[in-house]
Amino acid sequence: TGQIVASKKTAGTVYNMARAGSFLHLAYGATGLVTMRISDLNDLRVMRVTDDIVADDVVVCGGYAFVLTFINPPSNSRVNLLDIQSDPSIPERLSEIQVALRPGTKMACSGSYLFIGGGASGLHLLDFSNPRDPKDITQTRLVDTANPQRFDAVAFHYLRITGGILRAAVDL
């Protein structure tokens, strides 16, 4: 059985978190992206709150953090790209890209590509080889092979890339 080795009380809801070395980035909704130093488990310390971003989800890939913000209408949702390599305690926003997403979204990355399972809007592929100018290069809708007339994924529960294979768990 596992045991709790450290904890820190928070006010509000943490929607997701991603670790990068000795830092933990928390998607904290309207509070923003909270960056904590976790190198000393006896002294968990908030290093920065990036409060000009509503953080509904976060993933880390290489030296970047991708922060998802849902906006109504969904066509105004955004993915912010932050540099966490130069100074991990102070994420710097490099760019943002508008993507039509729906609730039930998950993100995964590999190399210089970010995959976004966007609920009913399908699967998006973003190229961030130029982090200051990311591109939404493709979007596809998922098809239920048992019932081809049913093709909208309602929600993505899981999205991971392992061994070059994109794996997803969705509600159709």
Tab-separated table of C-alpha atoms in Angstrom:
chain	number	residue	atom	x	y	z
A	1	THR	CA	0.000	0.000	0.000
A	2	GLY	CA	1.088	3.549	-0.683
A	3	GLN	CA	1.449	6.254	1.893
A	4	ILE	CA	1.127	10.022	1.791
A	5	VAL	CA	4.589	11.542	2.068
A	6	ALA	CA	3.597	15.211	1.743
A	7	SER	CA	0.472	17.305	1.330
A	8	LYS	CA	-0.574	20.910	0.902
A	9	LYS	CA	-4.089	22.223	1.476
A	10	THR	CA	-5.643	24.176	-1.364
A	11	ALA	CA	-8.740	26.285	-1.639
A	12	GLY	CA	-10.793	25.444	-4.706
A	13	THR	CA	-10.449	22.688	-7.262
A	14	VAL	CA	-7.304	21.462	-8.977
A	15	TYR	CA	-8.427	20.106	-12.367
A	16	ASN	CA	-5.161	18.481	-13.375
A	17	MET	CA	-1.459	18.606	-12.626
A	18	ALA	CA	1.758	17.913	-14.481
A	19	ARG	CA	5.236	17.384	-13.069
A	20	ALA	CA	8.388	18.802	-14.643
A	21	GLY	CA	11.498	17.912	-12.654
A	22	SER	CA	11.229	19.444	-9.183
A	23	PHE	CA	8.182	21.545	-10.094
A	24	LEU	CA	4.491	20.726	-10.170
A	25	HIS	CA	2.151	22.746	-12.396
A	26	LEU	CA	-1.489	22.765	-11.239
A	27	ALA	CA	-4.453	23.641	-13.469
A	28	TYR	CA	-6.431	25.590	-10.910
A	29	GLY	CA	-9.381	26.912	-12.935
A	30	ALA	CA	-10.069	30.643	-12.531
A	31	THR	CA	-7.167	30.940	-10.056
A	32	GLY	CA	-4.802	30.171	-12.949
A	33	LEU	CA	-1.742	27.984	-13.323
A	34	VAL	CA	-0.048	27.410	-9.967
A	35	THR	CA	3.624	26.401	-10.024
A	36	MET	CA	4.963	24.660	-6.914
A	37	ARG	CA	8.468	23.592	-5.988
A	38	ILE	CA	8.340	19.984	-4.815
A	39	SER	CA	12.067	19.218	-4.422
A	40	ASP	CA	11.771	19.393	-0.627
A	41	LEU	CA	8.705	17.437	0.484
A	42	ASN	CA	8.910	19.088	3.917
A	43	ASP	CA	8.657	22.520	2.305
A	44	LEU	CA	6.163	22.432	-0.591
A	45	ARG	CA	6.237	25.993	-1.842
A	46	VAL	CA	4.094	27.937	-4.325
A	47	MET	CA	6.556	29.704	-6.617
A	48	ARG	CA	4.159	31.482	-8.948
A	49	VAL	CA	0.501	31.893	-9.805
A	50	THR	CA	-0.032	32.725	-13.465
A	51	ASP	CA	-3.414	34.317	-12.871
A	52	ASP	CA	-3.978	35.840	-16.317
A	53	ILE	CA	-4.839	32.334	-17.621
A	54	VAL	CA	-7.885	30.265	-16.676
A	55	ALA	CA	-6.315	26.821	-16.331
A	56	ASP	CA	-8.736	23.951	-16.999
A	57	ASP	CA	-6.046	21.419	-17.908
A	58	VAL	CA	-2.250	21.222	-18.159
A	59	VAL	CA	0.278	18.842	-19.729
A	60	VAL	CA	4.057	19.130	-19.867
A	61	CYS	CA	6.111	18.140	-22.891
A	62	GLY	CA	9.809	18.840	-23.135
A	63	GLY	CA	10.404	22.299	-21.767
A	64	TYR	CA	6.836	23.473	-22.327
A	65	ALA	CA	3.572	23.514	-20.400
A	66	PHE	CA	0.337	23.512	-22.376
A	67	VAL	CA	-2.556	25.120	-20.531
A	68	LEU	CA	-6.092	24.604	-21.789
A	69	THR	CA	-8.787	27.237	-21.226
A	70	PHE	CA	-12.438	26.509	-22.016
A	71	ILE	CA	-14.368	29.568	-23.104
A	72	ASN	CA	-18.023	29.796	-24.029
A	73	PRO	CA	-18.748	29.503	-26.900
A	74	PRO	CA	-16.374	26.530	-27.315
A	75	SER	CA	-14.991	27.938	-30.578
A	76	ASN	CA	-13.153	30.521	-28.431
A	77	SER	CA	-11.300	27.964	-26.283
A	78	ARG	CA	-7.529	28.397	-26.144
A	79	VAL	CA	-4.312	26.510	-25.566
A	80	ASN	CA	-1.530	28.602	-24.040
A	81	LEU	CA	2.063	27.506	-24.574
A	82	LEU	CA	4.428	28.382	-21.714
A	83	ASP	CA	8.203	28.072	-21.512
A	84	ILE	CA	9.086	26.180	-18.321
A	85	GLN	CA	12.617	25.281	-19.387
A	86	SER	CA	14.332	28.691	-19.094
A	87	ASP	CA	13.136	29.218	-15.499
A	88	PRO	CA	10.721	26.494	-14.335
A	89	SER	CA	9.636	28.549	-11.309
A	90	ILE	CA	8.412	31.396	-13.552
A	91	PRO	CA	6.535	30.042	-16.604
A	92	GLU	CA	6.677	32.492	-19.520
A	93	ARG	CA	3.824	32.578	-22.019
A	94	LEU	CA	5.165	32.183	-25.540
A	95	SER	CA	1.918	31.945	-27.485
A	96	GLU	CA	-1.706	30.926	-27.508
A	97	ILE	CA	-3.838	29.321	-30.148
A	98	GLN	CA	-7.612	29.348	-30.451
A	99	VAL	CA	-9.131	25.875	-30.880
A	100	ALA	CA	-12.794	24.834	-31.005
A	101	LEU	CA	-13.101	22.466	-28.050
A	102	ARG	CA	-15.877	21.071	-25.929
A	103	PRO	CA	-15.861	19.943	-22.291
A	104	GLY	CA	-14.495	16.427	-21.905
A	105	THR	CA	-11.134	17.369	-23.405
A	106	LYS	CA	-7.796	15.658	-22.726
A	107	MET	CA	-4.326	16.453	-24.050
A	108	ALA	CA	-1.200	14.415	-24.793
A	109	CYS	CA	2.059	15.319	-26.520
A	110	SER	CA	4.865	13.672	-28.396
A	111	GLY	CA	7.861	15.397	-29.948
A	112	SER	CA	6.647	18.752	-31.251
A	113	TYR	CA	2.996	17.699	-31.534
A	114	LEU	CA	0.130	18.228	-29.125
A	115	PHE	CA	-2.908	15.970	-29.475
A	116	ILE	CA	-6.155	17.335	-28.089
A	117	GLY	CA	-9.222	15.138	-27.710
A	118	GLY	CA	-11.808	17.913	-27.919
A	119	GLY	CA	-15.029	16.151	-26.972
A	120	ALA	CA	-17.598	16.443	-29.771
A	121	SER	CA	-15.166	18.557	-31.827
A	122	GLY	CA	-13.010	15.453	-32.370
A	123	LEU	CA	-9.255	15.031	-32.222
A	124	HIS	CA	-7.005	18.016	-32.994
A	125	LEU	CA	-3.305	17.933	-33.820
A	126	LEU	CA	-1.200	21.024	-33.082
A	127	ASP	CA	2.347	21.504	-34.328
A	128	PHE	CA	4.457	23.514	-31.888
A	129	SER	CA	7.833	23.107	-33.623
A	130	ASN	CA	7.826	26.931	-33.597
A	131	PRO	CA	6.561	27.569	-30.031
A	132	ARG	CA	5.889	31.240	-30.725
A	133	ASP	CA	3.609	30.336	-33.645
A	134	PRO	CA	1.875	26.946	-33.083
A	135	LYS	CA	-0.396	25.631	-35.839
A	136	ASP	CA	-3.645	23.641	-35.637
A	137	ILE	CA	-2.751	21.328	-38.511
A	138	THR	CA	-5.611	18.844	-38.519
A	139	GLN	CA	-8.866	17.835	-36.901
A	140	THR	CA	-10.684	14.536	-37.243
A	141	ARG	CA	-13.887	13.134	-35.838
A	142	LEU	CA	-13.980	9.686	-34.287
A	143	VAL	CA	-16.180	6.950	-35.717
A	144	ASP	CA	-17.807	4.171	-33.732
A	145	THR	CA	-16.896	1.189	-35.950
A	146	ALA	CA	-19.799	-0.846	-34.519
A	147	ASN	CA	-22.249	1.934	-35.414
A	148	PRO	CA	-20.803	4.194	-38.177
A	149	GLN	CA	-23.727	6.630	-37.961
A	150	ARG	CA	-22.498	7.518	-34.479
A	151	PHE	CA	-19.357	9.564	-34.825
A	152	ASP	CA	-19.192	12.213	-32.117
A	153	ALA	CA	-17.057	11.550	-29.069
A	154	VAL	CA	-18.902	13.131	-26.168
A	155	ALA	CA	-15.954	13.112	-23.787
A	156	PHE	CA	-12.336	11.998	-23.701
A	157	HIS	CA	-11.455	10.339	-20.391
A	158	TYR	CA	-7.924	9.300	-21.259
A	159	LEU	CA	-5.445	10.330	-23.940
A	160	ARG	CA	-1.861	9.017	-23.862
A	161	ILE	CA	0.918	8.271	-26.308
A	162	THR	CA	2.982	5.162	-25.617
A	163	GLY	CA	5.363	3.521	-28.038
A	164	GLY	CA	4.237	5.836	-30.844
A	165	ILE	CA	0.584	4.805	-30.440
A	166	LEU	CA	-2.113	7.273	-29.417
A	167	ARG	CA	-4.517	5.645	-26.974
A	168	ALA	CA	-7.869	7.164	-26.053
A	169	ALA	CA	-10.840	6.244	-23.909
A	170	VAL	CA	-13.979	8.085	-25.017
A	171	ASP	CA	-17.738	8.165	-24.570
A	172	LEU	CA	-19.483	7.862	-27.925
